[in-house]
XYZ file of C-alpha atoms in Angstrom:
332
model
C 0.000 0.000 0.000
C 2.927 2.400 0.451
C 2.924 3.375 -3.233
C -0.830 4.086 -3.192
C -1.909 7.559 -2.125
C -5.201 7.995 -0.292
C -6.632 10.654 2.017
C -6.521 9.885 5.742
C -9.759 11.423 7.003
C -9.382 9.553 10.283
C -6.527 11.837 11.347
C -9.148 14.372 12.422
C -11.111 11.766 14.421
C -8.326 10.520 16.677
C -9.557 12.029 19.953
C -12.561 13.788 21.423
C -10.622 17.065 21.581
C -9.652 16.922 17.898
C -13.207 15.990 16.942
C -14.436 19.003 18.912
C -11.948 21.267 17.147
C -13.298 20.409 13.688
C -16.979 19.955 14.603
C -19.069 21.854 12.069
C -22.390 21.952 13.910
C -22.853 22.552 17.622
C -25.998 22.488 19.705
C -26.322 25.231 22.350
C -28.847 25.904 25.096
C -29.499 29.263 23.412
C -30.908 27.336 20.424
C -33.795 25.902 22.462
C -37.400 27.033 22.817
C -39.366 25.221 25.516
C -43.074 24.598 24.847
C -45.500 24.120 27.703
C -49.236 23.727 28.213
C -51.160 25.857 30.674
C -54.636 24.797 31.778
C -57.371 26.547 33.715
C -58.003 25.573 37.323
C -55.839 25.205 40.421
C -53.421 22.594 41.750
C -53.528 20.830 38.405
C -50.518 19.017 36.989
C -51.649 16.421 34.467
C -49.033 14.278 32.786
C -49.951 13.698 29.146
C -50.149 9.911 28.657
C -48.776 10.012 25.114
C -45.971 12.442 26.074
C -44.153 11.117 29.160
C -42.603 13.931 31.163
C -44.817 16.639 29.627
C -47.602 18.161 31.727
C -50.624 20.410 31.563
C -50.023 22.965 34.321
C -52.433 25.299 36.056
C -51.304 28.872 36.650
C -50.185 28.187 40.223
C -47.478 25.847 38.882
C -46.202 28.209 36.203
C -43.815 30.220 38.392
C -41.969 27.094 39.566
C -41.828 25.733 36.012
C -40.343 28.961 34.704
C -37.861 29.088 37.592
C -36.519 25.730 36.434
C -36.380 26.894 32.813
C -34.464 30.047 33.714
C -32.098 28.135 36.006
C -31.267 25.798 33.111
C -30.318 28.748 30.922
C -33.187 28.390 28.450
C -33.974 31.834 27.045
C -37.389 31.333 25.422
C -40.690 29.526 25.994
C -43.833 29.171 23.904
C -47.219 29.053 25.627
C -50.097 26.783 24.570
C -53.423 27.261 26.335
C -56.050 24.682 27.287
C -59.260 26.591 28.146
C -62.446 25.545 29.902
C -64.694 27.553 27.605
C -64.946 26.759 23.908
C -67.342 28.142 21.327
C -67.799 28.428 17.570
C -65.393 31.339 17.129
C -62.841 30.651 19.871
C -63.737 33.664 22.018
C -61.372 32.706 24.833
C -58.418 32.843 22.416
C -58.646 36.637 22.278
C -60.189 37.393 25.665
C -57.972 39.750 27.670
C -58.132 37.313 30.588
C -57.842 34.112 28.578
C -55.601 31.351 29.873
C -52.709 32.213 27.524
C -52.902 35.913 28.349
C -52.931 35.205 32.096
C -49.949 32.862 31.780
C -47.991 35.479 29.817
C -48.644 38.139 32.463
C -47.556 35.789 35.218
C -44.318 34.822 33.488
C -43.398 38.416 32.663
C -44.123 39.483 36.239
C -41.629 37.038 37.727
C -39.181 36.546 34.847
C -39.250 39.647 32.642
C -35.981 38.637 30.959
C -37.469 35.380 29.648
C -38.636 35.633 26.028
C -42.283 34.599 25.918
C -43.716 33.432 22.615
C -47.485 33.146 22.228
C -48.913 30.435 20.004
C -51.632 32.242 18.064
C -54.357 29.927 16.835
C -58.015 29.135 17.435
C -58.184 25.320 17.352
C -57.773 24.821 21.127
C -60.492 27.402 21.730
C -63.187 26.397 19.218
C -65.796 23.778 20.012
C -65.255 22.205 16.579
C -61.452 22.038 16.846
C -60.676 23.798 13.588
C -58.381 26.808 13.220
C -61.007 29.201 11.910
C -64.604 30.232 11.389
C -66.826 27.417 10.113
C -69.725 27.779 7.698
C -71.485 24.748 6.231
C -68.580 22.523 7.176
C -65.925 24.717 5.557
C -63.194 26.762 7.210
C -63.596 30.348 6.013
C -60.306 32.068 5.381
C -60.972 35.824 5.469
C -63.372 36.029 8.444
C -60.811 34.028 10.412
C -58.105 36.643 9.832
C -59.880 39.244 11.955
C -60.053 36.827 14.905
C -56.389 35.918 14.565
C -55.401 39.585 14.583
C -57.523 40.160 17.702
C -55.859 37.181 19.377
C -52.372 38.435 18.539
C -53.109 41.932 19.845
C -54.531 40.562 23.108
C -51.408 38.435 23.580
C -49.122 41.394 22.896
C -51.084 43.485 25.389
C -50.511 40.752 27.970
C -46.760 41.060 27.410
C -45.874 38.484 24.741
C -42.479 39.222 23.240
C -43.133 37.278 20.018
C -46.349 36.243 18.270
C -46.298 32.776 16.658
C -49.371 32.245 14.443
C -49.894 28.573 13.556
C -53.191 28.489 11.683
C -52.079 28.426 8.009
C -54.810 30.725 6.713
C -53.855 32.655 3.581
C -52.813 36.186 4.541
C -52.555 35.475 8.268
C -49.161 37.143 8.673
C -50.323 40.312 6.897
C -53.485 40.497 9.000
C -51.600 40.016 12.255
C -48.832 42.448 11.299
C -51.440 45.079 10.449
C -53.326 44.446 13.690
C -50.198 44.649 15.834
C -48.989 47.816 14.128
C -52.367 49.549 14.479
C -52.409 48.677 18.176
C -48.945 50.170 18.672
C -46.971 46.906 18.786
C -44.746 47.668 15.821
C -41.706 46.156 17.572
C -43.313 42.779 18.355
C -41.910 40.182 15.921
C -43.896 37.454 14.195
C -42.551 33.903 14.308
C -44.695 32.449 11.570
C -45.553 28.775 11.221
C -44.734 29.442 7.603
C -44.333 25.833 6.516
C -46.741 23.623 8.442
C -47.583 20.245 7.002
C -50.753 18.240 7.559
C -48.808 15.640 9.479
C -49.555 12.439 11.359
C -46.848 13.416 13.841
C -49.188 15.811 15.679
C -51.322 13.220 17.489
C -49.849 13.537 20.996
C -50.024 17.344 20.846
C -53.734 17.162 20.114
C -54.140 15.021 23.235
C -52.231 17.640 25.227
C -54.027 20.698 23.848
C -57.468 19.088 23.439
C -57.432 20.386 19.883
C -58.480 17.483 17.652
C -61.022 18.533 15.007
C -64.527 17.238 15.693
C -65.088 16.583 11.992
C -62.969 16.287 8.887
C -59.291 17.165 8.934
C -56.997 20.146 8.326
C -55.801 19.222 4.857
C -57.487 22.216 3.218
C -55.213 24.615 5.085
C -52.169 22.644 6.235
C -49.727 21.498 3.562
C -49.493 18.190 1.717
C -46.418 16.296 3.035
C -45.484 15.401 -0.551
C -44.866 19.040 -1.559
C -41.508 20.799 -1.568
C -41.940 23.786 -3.886
C -45.137 24.774 -2.105
C -43.085 25.223 1.066
C -40.964 27.846 -0.670
C -44.060 29.664 -1.919
C -45.567 29.674 1.584
C -42.372 31.004 3.135
C -41.995 33.670 0.447
C -45.545 34.877 1.109
C -44.951 35.149 4.831
C -41.731 37.079 4.342
C -43.508 39.505 2.016
C -46.275 39.945 4.611
C -43.882 40.777 7.448
C -42.725 37.558 9.133
C -39.519 37.819 11.173
C -38.911 34.103 11.818
C -39.980 31.074 9.759
C -41.050 27.825 11.443
C -40.886 24.489 9.635
C -43.178 21.914 11.225
C -42.587 18.976 11.676
C -38.797 18.860 11.612
C -37.395 15.348 11.437
C -39.072 14.210 8.212
C -38.639 17.663 6.674
C -34.916 18.356 7.071
C -34.689 18.956 3.329
C -37.333 21.673 3.647
C -35.474 23.313 6.530
C -32.346 23.503 4.387
C -34.171 24.923 1.361
C -36.066 27.529 3.392
C -32.845 28.626 5.086
C -30.861 28.790 1.843
C -33.400 30.800 -0.129
C -34.555 33.135 2.642
C -31.603 33.883 4.899
C -34.195 34.404 7.661
C -34.020 32.845 11.131
C -35.495 29.352 10.732
C -37.119 27.464 13.603
C -37.421 23.679 13.526
C -40.418 22.372 15.461
C -39.439 19.009 16.929
C -43.071 17.951 17.260
C -44.927 15.769 19.738
C -44.884 12.601 17.640
C -41.121 12.853 17.223
C -40.795 13.302 20.979
C -43.116 10.415 21.843
C -41.430 7.929 19.500
C -38.049 8.539 21.119
C -39.565 8.350 24.603
C -41.330 5.055 23.833
C -38.222 3.459 22.317
C -36.124 4.657 25.249
C -38.551 3.314 27.840
C -38.392 -0.066 26.103
C -34.600 -0.019 26.286
C -34.184 -0.017 22.511
C -32.189 3.210 22.243
C -30.034 5.540 24.327
C -32.404 8.486 24.767
C -29.746 11.118 25.411
C -27.599 10.184 22.438
C -30.570 9.853 20.055
C -32.046 13.204 21.131
C -28.727 15.024 20.743
C -28.137 13.441 17.339
C -31.667 14.294 16.212
C -31.501 17.937 17.277
C -28.001 18.329 15.847
C -29.353 17.108 12.500
C -31.888 19.947 12.595
C -29.138 22.485 13.245
C -27.052 20.947 10.457
C -30.024 21.206 8.099
C -30.132 24.963 8.683
C -32.298 25.559 11.749
C -31.232 28.482 13.919
C -33.627 27.579 16.731
C -35.339 24.363 17.813
C -38.726 24.245 19.481
C -38.604 20.973 21.423
C -40.231 19.213 24.375
C -36.751 17.873 25.153
C -35.491 21.400 25.883
C -35.028 20.980 29.644
C -33.319 17.603 29.291
C -31.017 18.906 26.552
C -30.088 21.957 28.631
C -29.109 19.659 31.508
C -27.058 17.388 29.259
C -25.246 20.282 27.621
C -24.539 21.894 30.971
C -23.152 18.713 32.520
C -20.984 17.766 29.544
C -20.134 21.220 28.210
C -20.753 19.644 24.817
C -22.219 16.164 24.490
C -20.606 14.184 21.742
C -22.873 11.724 20.002
C -21.196 8.298 20.174
């Protein structure tokens, strides 16, 4: 072999310190957004059966939960509300004292430095479980926009730092941007669910948020998983309408979309590591089939490598602990 020249790639893999020196993609605690579910009532902490380790929390548990988040060095959370009252038009989504608004006020009172993102949608708040106004079994696009703008303004009034609309109505970013600006919230950014697929990975979330549609499905407004070019068109529209961040949801089966959205837009891209992705890893780990820590770190690193700047993940607290204890956890 001494007369045959070949490249010795393994020279840069000889030790953990050398591997760290040439590592191209690194996961940081600053990359994480922690989602949590707040529910009306008192002394309520319900573990979600399909999402081990994830809870619905009443307001009296929120302060302690946020104390843990801050102590772990996580800089941002996103709030999902589970209300008692539901009606045809999701009134409690935009009520000044709705569950999301009350949670935002509470967090900002005790932890003003924590970035609070408000999920802005109607599905948890409507009695039919769809993300908009219904007429004769159809989700009406334009009448829904007014309600979404009202919801966003009420959340900004409560102290939300970022509005994250997730409904996938046409023109939703423009309507919300206009509503926020008119109400004086010109500096509140929009983290748009720009590319949201009609995915089977959302099942556990719908258990957690009580948001399953009572009839039909969401395929007329969420995207077909087979489509790639449509994702670019959706993201382009949201940028033109005033989006400041672009979410791709789900993440793991859509890494190619994350890369394309990042490359064409140059905007901050958020990967949503969704409930089904979380639950599959948890189930396999509990059965002893995988090393949870190593699989989670590898999975989230793949999202960063694909182009995500931020990762919205239910693993956020665990990842923050692992990164803190190891400085940087190397996937083995």
